[in-house]
Amino acid sequence: MTRERGIRRSAPLAVALCLGLSGSLVAGPAVAEEKEATTVRWGDCPEDVAAEAAPVVLECGTVPVPKDYADPDGDRIELMISRLASTDPDRRRGTLMLNPGGPGGSGLSQPAFLANRGIPSEVLDTYDVIGTDTRGIGRSAPVACGFTPDGPYFANIPPYAVDDAAVTARAKVVEKVAEQCAQHDRAGVLPHLTTANTARDLDRIRAALGEEKTSFLGYSYGTALGAAYASMFPERSDRIVLDSNIGDTHLDRDGMRRYALGMEQTFPDFARWAAARHHSYGLGRTPAEVRRTYFTLAEQLDEKPVDGFDGNVLRQLTFGYLFKEVQYAKLAQQWQALKSGDTEAVRAAAPSGGAADTPPSIDNQLSVFLAVSCNDVKWPTSVDVYREGVAEDRARYPMFGAATANITPCAFWPYAPAEEPVAIDDDGPRNILLVQNLRDVPTPHVGGKLLRQKFADRSRLVSVDDSGHGVYVYGDNPCALNTTTRYLVDGKMPGKDVFCPAG
């Protein structure tokens, strides 16, 4: 869930790094270190990565890792990484690995993205900033289930289920999707896409870079990967910043259902914005009227779609455009067009690039999201469980709950989890800074609170009175920016949890 490098995703998508060494895959997450250390040979990045990074110039290289850590001497896959090297040898502390989220987000150009967006130069002086296409993504043994723009599977958030029959109908679709993914996995990579394995990959990258420890900055799903790395390799983790937390080391059914909570908590910000602009958009004079407009419009589109836009599309678009306030005007324009029923206006207001223009990378992103989410943890297999959950969340979170509680291909996934999800380890250095907006659609504030409880005294939580997905560099709160920069550059962890008022 990708319009912007990092954590913002294309509207219909919900919207992934790490490595290890010694022990059993089932009993423990570590695996044996390679006898001969790999070193990275840096060179030019692929042309599209270089173009996306411009004017920043990145270097790229590859690191070989086991496809299956249970068979460390077996087949290898190549991971592509990028580097924005520190230009101040007197300031350089080590490496800062990045992850933009997902699972399914390409991170090769992320160092340049953050630099171009204005990350403080002190951070760039302190670290070699490392981006990665994690296993299965982009140029790192990419996987694809063969999803097409006109196929039945177009987003990792299920469609809104208007009734029980819709859940049953969706079950038939996602069962075929799970079978399709298995049929397309000719290289046998799909079952090895897990948070634990990508954490092990991170540690191989750390070793290949010649570092005893690594720092990490992860957004959204990247917080799960960072939490896994800090738990699997606490002695090799340096300064860890987890921004917009999902609440654990993996995305499970409860985590996806929290998307609906996030929408309920974030929508009032848009409703106030739209109400203040009623004379321009006509969506309601008060926030309550704007909320009623949402439900009325969704129900009308359920009954009679406009130019292919039905109630589910409205709900998905609203979810996606609540990620950042800068998108509110576009969302209001789309509502306005749909409300008018003018098909020409709907086409004009539609997101740039229709379904026919969906890039091939979307297949890769959707496939990785599915594989990691389904491989990490066992999902319920009974359709009745999902029907009950949809009914519960339709009442509890009426705006979007009947979507996020709906059944996914994980219910029929052909691969059983190879190991238990990575358990949070609260016995380690106090080096984990959690940063979280109070209102965030896919990662509501409770995700930060959950990780704070699980990491206990290893962590501190920075709660920010702001709305949207992403805080550090993505947001504009001076307290959050200064607190995070101070930790990354000087290692000054707050003595207690921090509340940052609206900036």
Short mmCIF file of C-alpha atoms in Angstrom, two decimals:
data_model
loop_
_atom_site.label_atom_id
_atom_site.label_comp_id
_atom_site.label_asym_id
_atom_site.label_seq_id
_atom_site.Cartn_x
_atom_site.Cartn_y
_atom_site.Cartn_z
CA MET A 1 0.00 0.00 0.00
CA THR A 2 3.32 3.47 -4.43
CA ARG A 3 3.02 6.96 -5.41
CA GLU A 4 5.79 8.26 -3.23
CA ARG A 5 8.98 6.41 -2.38
CA GLY A 6 8.66 5.42 1.22
CA ILE A 7 5.35 4.72 2.81
CA ARG A 8 2.60 6.33 0.75
CA ARG A 9 0.98 3.89 -1.65
CA SER A 10 -1.43 3.94 -4.56
CA ALA A 11 -4.97 4.40 -3.31
CA PRO A 12 -6.35 0.85 -3.61
CA LEU A 13 -3.32 -0.80 -2.01
CA ALA A 14 -2.74 -1.34 1.68
CA VAL A 15 0.26 -0.68 2.17
CA ALA A 16 8.91 -4.33 3.63
CA LEU A 17 14.13 -5.72 5.37
CA CYS A 18 16.47 -7.79 7.81
CA LEU A 19 19.01 -11.34 8.37
CA GLY A 20 20.55 -13.95 10.72
CA LEU A 21 22.95 -16.67 11.73
CA SER A 22 23.09 -20.13 14.16
CA GLY A 23 20.34 -22.31 15.42
CA SER A 24 17.15 -24.04 14.38
CA LEU A 25 14.61 -22.27 12.22
CA VAL A 26 11.79 -23.61 14.37
CA ALA A 27 13.31 -23.28 17.80
CA GLY A 28 15.03 -19.94 17.30
CA PRO A 29 15.47 -17.22 14.70
CA ALA A 30 19.28 -17.13 14.37
CA VAL A 31 21.25 -19.00 11.72
CA ALA A 32 24.94 -19.73 11.22
CA GLU A 33 27.16 -17.00 9.82
CA GLU A 34 28.93 -17.60 6.54
CA LYS A 35 32.44 -18.98 6.82
CA GLU A 36 33.73 -16.55 4.22
CA ALA A 37 32.58 -12.97 4.51
CA THR A 38 31.01 -11.38 1.47
CA THR A 39 32.07 -7.88 0.49
CA VAL A 40 30.04 -5.45 -1.58
CA ARG A 41 31.41 -4.20 -4.89
CA TRP A 42 29.85 -0.83 -5.52
CA GLY A 43 28.99 0.44 -8.98
CA ASP A 44 26.38 2.41 -10.87
CA CYS A 45 22.74 1.84 -10.04
CA PRO A 46 20.27 0.73 -12.72
CA GLU A 47 19.13 3.60 -14.92
CA ASP A 48 15.60 3.80 -13.53
CA VAL A 49 16.89 3.86 -9.95
CA ALA A 50 19.42 6.56 -10.84
CA ALA A 51 16.73 8.61 -12.55
CA GLU A 52 14.40 8.31 -9.56
CA ALA A 53 17.23 9.29 -7.18
CA ALA A 54 18.35 12.36 -9.16
CA PRO A 55 19.90 14.74 -8.42
CA VAL A 56 21.34 12.55 -5.65
CA VAL A 57 23.82 9.95 -6.96
CA LEU A 58 23.63 6.50 -5.40
CA GLU A 59 25.91 3.49 -5.67
CA CYS A 60 24.51 -0.03 -5.99
CA GLY A 61 25.81 -3.52 -5.31
CA THR A 62 24.61 -7.03 -4.54
CA VAL A 63 24.82 -9.41 -1.59
CA PRO A 64 24.22 -13.17 -1.97
CA VAL A 65 22.08 -14.85 0.70
CA PRO A 66 20.59 -18.34 1.12
CA LYS A 67 17.21 -18.77 -0.51
CA ASP A 68 16.34 -21.09 2.38
CA TYR A 69 18.11 -20.48 5.70
CA ALA A 70 17.23 -24.04 6.74
CA ASP A 71 19.61 -25.07 3.94
CA PRO A 72 22.35 -22.42 4.20
CA ASP A 73 24.62 -24.23 1.71
CA GLY A 74 21.85 -24.56 -0.88
CA ASP A 75 20.64 -22.18 -3.58
CA ARG A 76 21.46 -18.50 -3.30
CA ILE A 77 19.56 -15.39 -4.29
CA GLU A 78 21.08 -11.97 -4.94
CA LEU A 79 19.87 -8.92 -3.05
CA MET A 80 20.48 -5.50 -4.58
CA ILE A 81 21.33 -2.68 -2.17
CA SER A 82 22.14 0.99 -2.62
CA ARG A 83 24.34 3.43 -0.71
CA LEU A 84 24.43 7.14 -0.11
CA ALA A 85 27.85 7.35 1.48
CA SER A 86 28.77 9.78 4.22
CA THR A 87 31.10 12.49 2.97
CA ASP A 88 32.43 13.30 6.44
CA PRO A 89 34.83 10.55 7.66
CA ASP A 90 35.28 12.35 10.97
CA ARG A 91 31.54 12.19 11.66
CA ARG A 92 30.73 8.78 10.19
CA ARG A 93 29.37 6.37 12.78
CA GLY A 94 28.36 3.40 10.62
CA THR A 95 25.42 2.36 8.47
CA LEU A 96 21.77 3.37 8.65
CA MET A 97 19.64 0.77 6.88
CA LEU A 98 16.26 1.90 5.60
CA ASN A 99 12.97 0.23 4.79
CA PRO A 100 10.01 2.00 3.19
CA GLY A 101 7.28 -0.42 4.23
CA GLY A 102 5.00 -2.81 2.45
CA PRO A 103 5.80 -5.65 2.53
CA GLY A 104 6.40 -5.06 -1.14
CA GLY A 105 8.01 -1.63 -1.26
CA SER A 106 11.22 -1.18 -3.23
CA GLY A 107 13.80 0.68 -1.15
CA LEU A 108 16.72 1.19 -3.56
CA SER A 109 16.05 4.88 -4.11
CA GLN A 110 14.89 5.57 -0.55
CA PRO A 111 18.23 7.09 0.63
CA ALA A 112 17.94 9.66 -2.16
CA PHE A 113 14.23 10.17 -1.51
CA LEU A 114 14.90 11.11 2.13
CA ALA A 115 17.83 13.31 1.11
CA ASN A 116 15.75 15.10 -1.52
CA ARG A 117 12.92 15.51 0.96
CA GLY A 118 15.19 17.27 3.45
CA ILE A 119 16.46 14.77 6.01
CA PRO A 120 18.92 16.73 8.19
CA SER A 121 22.45 16.78 6.75
CA GLU A 122 23.80 15.70 10.14
CA VAL A 123 22.18 12.32 9.60
CA LEU A 124 23.76 12.01 6.15
CA ASP A 125 27.14 12.94 7.63
CA THR A 126 26.79 10.39 10.43
CA TYR A 127 25.90 7.35 8.33
CA ASP A 128 26.31 5.55 5.08
CA VAL A 129 22.60 5.32 4.28
CA ILE A 130 21.66 1.94 2.83
CA GLY A 131 18.59 1.17 0.75
CA THR A 132 17.48 -2.33 -0.20
CA ASP A 133 15.24 -4.29 -2.45
CA THR A 134 14.43 -7.00 0.10
CA ARG A 135 13.99 -10.61 -1.00
CA GLY A 136 11.24 -11.02 -3.56
CA ILE A 137 11.11 -7.33 -4.45
CA GLY A 138 12.31 -5.45 -7.53
CA ARG A 139 15.83 -6.61 -8.33
CA SER A 140 16.18 -9.11 -5.48
CA ALA A 141 14.79 -12.41 -6.83
CA PRO A 142 11.42 -10.84 -7.65
CA VAL A 143 8.27 -12.90 -7.39
CA ALA A 144 4.97 -12.48 -9.19
CA CYS A 145 1.66 -14.27 -8.92
CA GLY A 146 0.59 -13.11 -12.38
CA PHE A 147 -1.92 -10.49 -11.30
CA THR A 148 -3.30 -8.39 -14.14
CA PRO A 149 -5.15 -5.05 -14.13
CA ASP A 150 -8.39 -6.66 -15.30
CA GLY A 151 -8.17 -9.62 -12.91
CA PRO A 152 -10.23 -10.20 -9.76
CA TYR A 153 -7.33 -9.42 -7.38
CA PHE A 154 -6.34 -5.76 -7.53
CA ALA A 155 -5.57 -4.77 -3.92
CA ASN A 156 -4.28 -6.38 -0.75
CA ILE A 157 -7.09 -4.81 1.27
CA PRO A 158 -10.16 -6.91 0.47
CA PRO A 159 -13.26 -5.28 -1.00
CA TYR A 160 -15.97 -4.02 1.33
CA ALA A 161 -18.39 -6.86 2.05
CA VAL A 162 -21.90 -5.47 2.07
CA ASP A 163 -23.33 -8.75 3.49
CA ASP A 164 -22.48 -12.36 4.37
CA ALA A 165 -22.93 -13.46 0.77
CA ALA A 166 -20.18 -11.06 -0.30
CA VAL A 167 -17.72 -12.77 2.07
CA THR A 168 -18.63 -16.19 0.71
CA ALA A 169 -18.24 -14.95 -2.86
CA ARG A 170 -14.88 -13.39 -2.06
CA ALA A 171 -13.66 -16.66 -0.53
CA LYS A 172 -14.00 -18.34 -3.93
CA VAL A 173 -11.93 -15.60 -5.54
CA VAL A 174 -9.08 -15.61 -3.01
CA GLU A 175 -8.86 -19.42 -2.96
CA LYS A 176 -8.03 -19.28 -6.68
CA VAL A 177 -5.58 -16.43 -6.01
CA ALA A 178 -3.65 -18.60 -3.53
CA GLU A 179 -3.52 -21.42 -6.08
CA GLN A 180 -2.39 -19.00 -8.78
CA CYS A 181 0.53 -17.78 -6.64
CA ALA A 182 1.74 -21.35 -6.08
CA GLN A 183 1.51 -22.12 -9.80
CA HIS A 184 3.62 -19.07 -10.71
CA ASP A 185 6.35 -19.80 -8.14
CA ARG A 186 8.64 -21.69 -10.51
CA ALA A 187 11.84 -20.61 -8.70
CA GLY A 188 10.58 -21.78 -5.33
CA VAL A 189 11.17 -18.41 -3.67
CA LEU A 190 7.63 -17.67 -2.46
CA PRO A 191 7.58 -19.81 0.71
CA HIS A 192 10.85 -18.25 1.87
CA LEU A 193 9.55 -14.69 1.90
CA THR A 194 9.17 -14.05 5.63
CA THR A 195 9.97 -11.30 8.08
CA ALA A 196 12.45 -13.57 9.87
CA ASN A 197 14.31 -14.36 6.64
CA THR A 198 14.46 -10.73 5.57
CA ALA A 199 15.82 -9.95 9.04
CA ARG A 200 18.49 -12.59 8.47
CA ASP A 201 19.20 -10.98 5.12
CA LEU A 202 19.76 -7.64 6.84
CA ASP A 203 22.39 -9.17 9.03
CA ARG A 204 24.17 -10.66 6.01
CA ILE A 205 24.16 -7.20 4.50
CA ARG A 206 25.58 -5.76 7.72
CA ALA A 207 28.40 -8.33 7.65
CA ALA A 208 29.07 -7.70 3.94
CA LEU A 209 29.45 -3.99 4.72
CA GLY A 210 32.05 -4.81 7.37
CA GLU A 211 30.02 -3.39 10.25
CA GLU A 212 29.80 -4.86 13.75
CA LYS A 213 26.41 -3.20 14.24
CA THR A 214 23.85 -1.41 12.13
CA SER A 215 21.32 1.33 12.78
CA PHE A 216 17.89 1.12 11.19
CA LEU A 217 15.08 3.47 10.16
CA GLY A 218 11.89 1.71 9.11
CA TYR A 219 8.45 3.01 8.20
CA SER A 220 5.08 1.25 8.39
CA TYR A 221 5.69 -2.49 7.76
CA GLY A 222 9.39 -1.59 8.06
CA THR A 223 8.72 -1.22 11.79
CA ALA A 224 7.85 -4.92 11.96
CA LEU A 225 11.10 -5.75 10.20
CA GLY A 226 13.10 -3.45 12.44
CA ALA A 227 11.44 -4.92 15.53
CA ALA A 228 12.31 -8.40 14.28
CA TYR A 229 15.94 -7.45 13.67
CA ALA A 230 16.32 -5.80 17.08
CA SER A 231 14.82 -8.94 18.66
CA MET A 232 16.81 -11.49 16.68
CA PHE A 233 20.12 -9.64 16.84
CA PRO A 234 19.98 -7.25 19.81
CA GLU A 235 23.78 -7.18 20.13
CA ARG A 236 24.13 -6.13 16.48
CA SER A 237 21.45 -3.44 16.57
CA ASP A 238 22.70 0.10 17.09
CA ARG A 239 20.18 2.98 16.92
CA ILE A 240 16.75 1.77 15.86
CA VAL A 241 13.94 4.13 14.80
CA LEU A 242 10.53 2.61 14.06
CA ASP A 243 8.11 5.09 12.51
CA SER A 244 4.37 4.39 12.12
CA ASN A 245 4.28 1.04 13.89
CA ILE A 246 1.98 -1.85 13.07
CA GLY A 247 2.41 -3.21 16.61
CA ASP A 248 4.41 -6.44 16.18
CA THR A 249 7.01 -8.22 14.05
CA HIS A 250 4.41 -9.28 11.50
CA LEU A 251 1.11 -8.25 9.97
CA ASP A 252 -1.68 -10.60 11.02
CA ARG A 253 -5.46 -10.51 10.83
CA ASP A 254 -5.75 -8.29 13.90
CA GLY A 255 -3.22 -5.87 12.41
CA MET A 256 -5.14 -5.61 9.15
CA ARG A 257 -8.41 -5.09 11.01
CA ARG A 258 -6.79 -2.14 12.79
CA TYR A 259 -6.71 -0.35 9.42
CA ALA A 260 -10.42 0.27 9.96
CA LEU A 261 -9.75 1.74 13.40
CA GLY A 262 -7.19 4.04 11.81
CA MET A 263 -9.70 5.23 9.24
CA GLU A 264 -12.30 6.00 11.91
CA GLN A 265 -9.73 7.99 13.91
CA THR A 266 -8.30 9.87 10.90
CA PHE A 267 -11.44 10.66 8.90
CA PRO A 268 -12.57 13.46 11.26
CA ASP A 269 -9.54 15.50 10.16
CA PHE A 270 -10.70 15.31 6.54
CA ALA A 271 -14.30 15.95 7.58
CA ARG A 272 -13.31 19.18 9.34
CA TRP A 273 -11.22 20.19 6.32
CA ALA A 274 -14.08 19.51 3.89
CA ALA A 275 -16.70 21.21 6.07
CA ALA A 276 -14.61 24.38 6.14
CA ARG A 277 -14.66 24.26 2.31
CA HIS A 278 -18.29 23.34 1.79
CA HIS A 279 -18.92 26.26 -0.54
CA SER A 280 -16.21 24.90 -2.84
CA TYR A 281 -16.90 21.15 -2.72
CA GLY A 282 -20.44 20.85 -1.35
CA LEU A 283 -19.74 17.82 0.82
CA GLY A 284 -21.31 19.08 4.04
CA ARG A 285 -21.38 22.18 6.22
CA THR A 286 -20.28 20.31 9.34
CA PRO A 287 -18.00 17.29 9.94
CA ALA A 288 -21.09 15.25 10.79
CA GLU A 289 -22.65 16.15 7.43
CA VAL A 290 -19.45 15.18 5.60
CA ARG A 291 -19.50 11.80 7.35
CA ARG A 292 -23.13 11.29 6.31
CA THR A 293 -22.17 12.20 2.74
CA TYR A 294 -19.61 9.38 2.79
CA PHE A 295 -22.16 6.76 3.81
CA THR A 296 -24.87 8.06 1.49
CA LEU A 297 -22.53 8.18 -1.49
CA ALA A 298 -21.11 4.71 -0.76
CA GLU A 299 -24.58 3.20 -0.54
CA GLN A 300 -25.69 4.90 -3.76
CA LEU A 301 -22.62 3.62 -5.58
CA ASP A 302 -23.20 0.13 -4.20
CA GLU A 303 -26.60 0.22 -5.88
CA LYS A 304 -25.62 2.08 -9.03
CA PRO A 305 -21.90 2.49 -9.90
CA VAL A 306 -20.83 5.56 -11.86
CA ASP A 307 -18.53 4.80 -14.80
CA GLY A 308 -17.19 1.71 -13.04
CA PHE A 309 -16.78 3.41 -9.67
CA ASP A 310 -18.76 1.49 -7.07
CA GLY A 311 -19.02 1.86 -3.30
CA ASN A 312 -15.95 -0.27 -2.71
CA VAL A 313 -13.83 1.97 -4.92
CA LEU A 314 -15.04 5.04 -3.02
CA ARG A 315 -14.12 3.41 0.29
CA GLN A 316 -10.70 2.28 -0.95
CA LEU A 317 -9.90 5.69 -2.45
CA THR A 318 -10.95 7.46 0.71
CA PHE A 319 -8.75 5.16 2.78
CA GLY A 320 -5.76 5.81 0.50
CA TYR A 321 -6.17 9.57 0.29
CA LEU A 322 -6.40 9.96 4.06
CA PHE A 323 -2.70 9.08 4.28
CA LYS A 324 -1.70 12.76 3.97
CA GLU A 325 -3.51 16.08 4.24
CA VAL A 326 -1.94 17.21 0.98
CA GLN A 327 -4.25 14.68 -0.74
CA TYR A 328 -7.48 16.00 0.79
CA ALA A 329 -8.28 18.32 -2.10
CA LYS A 330 -7.98 15.50 -4.62
CA LEU A 331 -10.21 13.30 -2.48
CA ALA A 332 -12.81 16.08 -2.21
CA GLN A 333 -12.71 16.53 -5.98
CA GLN A 334 -13.36 12.82 -6.51
CA TRP A 335 -16.27 12.81 -4.06
CA GLN A 336 -17.69 15.88 -5.78
CA ALA A 337 -17.53 14.19 -9.18
CA LEU A 338 -19.10 10.96 -7.93
CA LYS A 339 -21.80 12.88 -6.08
CA SER A 340 -22.75 14.70 -9.29
CA GLY A 341 -23.01 11.43 -11.23
CA ASP A 342 -21.37 13.13 -14.20
CA THR A 343 -19.32 10.39 -15.89
CA GLU A 344 -17.07 12.91 -17.62
CA ALA A 345 -16.33 14.59 -14.30
CA VAL A 346 -15.64 11.18 -12.71
CA ARG A 347 -13.10 10.35 -15.42
CA ALA A 348 -11.45 13.76 -15.01
CA ALA A 349 -11.21 13.35 -11.24
CA ALA A 350 -10.00 9.74 -11.34
CA PRO A 351 -6.48 8.98 -10.06
CA SER A 352 -3.83 9.52 -12.73
CA GLY A 353 -3.30 6.31 -14.61
CA GLY A 354 -6.31 4.06 -14.90
CA ALA A 355 -6.36 0.31 -14.37
CA ALA A 356 -5.04 -0.30 -17.87
CA ASP A 357 -2.00 1.79 -17.00
CA THR A 358 -1.13 -0.19 -13.85
CA PRO A 359 2.65 -0.83 -13.97
CA PRO A 360 3.98 -4.42 -13.91
CA SER A 361 5.61 -3.68 -10.54
CA ILE A 362 2.15 -3.73 -8.95
CA ASP A 363 2.02 -7.51 -9.55
CA ASN A 364 5.32 -7.80 -7.69
CA GLN A 365 4.16 -5.58 -4.82
CA LEU A 366 0.86 -7.40 -4.39
CA SER A 367 2.61 -10.78 -4.52
CA VAL A 368 5.24 -9.91 -1.90
CA PHE A 369 2.65 -8.41 0.42
CA LEU A 370 0.66 -11.62 0.22
CA ALA A 371 3.60 -13.98 0.59
CA VAL A 372 5.14 -12.30 3.63
CA SER A 373 1.82 -11.77 5.39
CA CYS A 374 0.65 -15.33 4.74
CA ASN A 375 4.00 -17.01 5.49
CA ASP A 376 4.66 -15.17 8.74
CA VAL A 377 1.69 -16.47 10.71
CA LYS A 378 -1.15 -18.96 10.39
CA TRP A 379 -4.38 -17.25 9.37
CA PRO A 380 -7.88 -18.61 10.09
CA THR A 381 -9.07 -21.03 7.41
CA SER A 382 -12.81 -21.04 8.15
CA VAL A 383 -14.94 -18.77 5.98
CA ASP A 384 -17.35 -18.47 8.91
CA VAL A 385 -14.64 -16.82 11.01
CA TYR A 386 -14.34 -14.07 8.41
CA ARG A 387 -18.10 -13.71 8.04
CA GLU A 388 -18.38 -13.20 11.80
CA GLY A 389 -15.47 -10.74 11.79
CA VAL A 390 -16.97 -8.74 8.94
CA ALA A 391 -20.31 -8.49 10.72
CA GLU A 392 -18.57 -7.40 13.93
CA ASP A 393 -16.38 -4.78 12.27
CA ARG A 394 -19.16 -3.48 10.02
CA ALA A 395 -20.85 -2.38 13.23
CA ARG A 396 -17.69 -1.44 15.15
CA TYR A 397 -15.93 0.42 12.31
CA PRO A 398 -18.70 1.24 9.82
CA MET A 399 -16.55 3.25 7.44
CA PHE A 400 -14.18 0.44 6.43
CA GLY A 401 -14.40 -2.50 8.84
CA ALA A 402 -16.29 -4.75 6.43
CA ALA A 403 -13.32 -4.45 4.07
CA THR A 404 -10.35 -4.99 6.36
CA ALA A 405 -12.01 -7.93 8.17
CA ASN A 406 -12.91 -9.64 4.88
CA ILE A 407 -11.26 -12.86 3.78
CA THR A 408 -7.84 -12.85 2.05
CA PRO A 409 -5.79 -15.47 0.16
CA CYS A 410 -3.98 -16.22 3.44
CA ALA A 411 -6.99 -18.34 4.43
CA PHE A 412 -6.08 -20.75 1.58
CA TRP A 413 -2.31 -20.18 1.41
CA PRO A 414 -0.59 -23.37 0.14
CA TYR A 415 2.50 -22.99 2.33
CA ALA A 416 2.46 -23.56 6.08
CA PRO A 417 4.58 -21.15 8.16
CA ALA A 418 8.09 -22.63 8.52
CA GLU A 419 8.51 -21.16 12.00
CA GLU A 420 6.72 -19.16 14.63
CA PRO A 421 6.59 -15.36 14.18
CA VAL A 422 9.60 -13.56 15.63
CA ALA A 423 8.97 -12.89 19.30
CA ILE A 424 9.75 -9.43 20.67
CA ASP A 425 12.88 -9.55 22.85
CA ASP A 426 12.75 -6.96 25.64
CA ASP A 427 16.14 -8.10 27.01
CA GLY A 428 18.61 -5.94 25.17
CA PRO A 429 19.98 -2.42 24.86
CA ARG A 430 17.70 0.57 25.30
CA ASN A 431 17.97 1.57 21.67
CA ILE A 432 14.50 1.52 20.10
CA LEU A 433 12.77 4.85 19.43
CA LEU A 434 9.12 4.47 18.43
CA VAL A 435 7.53 7.40 16.57
CA GLN A 436 3.79 7.54 15.97
CA ASN A 437 1.12 10.02 14.91
CA LEU A 438 -2.02 10.05 17.03
CA ARG A 439 -4.12 9.67 13.88
CA ASP A 440 -2.86 7.39 11.14
CA VAL A 441 -4.95 5.30 8.74
CA PRO A 442 -3.01 2.00 8.32
CA THR A 443 -1.01 2.25 11.55
CA PRO A 444 -3.15 3.82 14.29
CA HIS A 445 -1.51 5.06 17.47
CA VAL A 446 -2.26 1.82 19.30
CA GLY A 447 0.46 0.15 17.18
CA GLY A 448 3.13 2.30 18.83
CA LYS A 449 1.66 1.62 22.25
CA LEU A 450 1.70 -2.13 21.62
CA LEU A 451 5.39 -2.15 20.69
CA ARG A 452 6.19 0.12 23.63
CA GLN A 453 4.62 -2.44 25.97
CA LYS A 454 6.37 -5.38 24.31
CA PHE A 455 9.85 -3.82 24.18
CA ALA A 456 9.35 -2.36 27.67
CA ASP A 457 12.45 -0.49 28.88
CA ARG A 458 14.31 -1.10 25.61
CA SER A 459 12.10 1.52 23.99
CA ARG A 460 10.65 5.00 24.22
CA LEU A 461 7.52 6.23 22.43
CA VAL A 462 7.20 9.62 20.74
CA SER A 463 3.49 10.38 20.24
CA VAL A 464 2.76 13.19 17.80
CA ASP A 465 -0.46 15.23 17.67
CA ASP A 466 -0.72 15.00 13.91
CA SER A 467 -2.60 13.16 11.21
CA GLY A 468 -1.23 11.01 8.43
CA HIS A 469 1.08 8.10 7.71
CA GLY A 470 4.72 8.77 8.51
CA VAL A 471 6.34 11.17 10.95
CA TYR A 472 10.10 11.59 10.56
CA VAL A 473 10.89 13.65 7.43
CA TYR A 474 7.40 12.83 6.07
CA GLY A 475 5.65 15.04 8.60
CA ASP A 476 6.23 18.61 9.69
CA ASN A 477 6.34 18.42 13.47
CA PRO A 478 9.47 20.11 14.89
CA CYS A 479 9.38 18.23 18.20
CA ALA A 480 9.28 14.83 16.46
CA LEU A 481 11.94 15.87 13.94
CA ASN A 482 14.31 17.18 16.60
CA THR A 483 13.83 14.24 18.96
CA THR A 484 14.47 11.67 16.23
CA THR A 485 17.44 13.52 14.72
CA ARG A 486 19.02 13.96 18.16
CA TYR A 487 18.78 10.22 18.74
CA LEU A 488 20.14 9.21 15.33
CA VAL A 489 23.03 11.69 15.43
CA ASP A 490 23.97 11.91 19.11
CA GLY A 491 22.39 8.74 20.51
CA LYS A 492 20.30 10.75 23.00
CA MET A 493 17.34 8.52 23.81
CA PRO A 494 14.57 10.33 25.73
CA GLY A 495 14.49 9.44 29.41
CA LYS A 496 10.73 8.92 29.19
CA ASP A 497 8.01 8.81 26.57
CA VAL A 498 7.51 12.07 24.69
CA PHE A 499 4.33 13.84 23.64
CA CYS A 500 4.78 16.26 20.73
CA PRO A 501 1.99 18.85 20.46
CA ALA A 502 0.70 19.91 17.06
CA GLY A 503 3.43 21.85 15.31
#
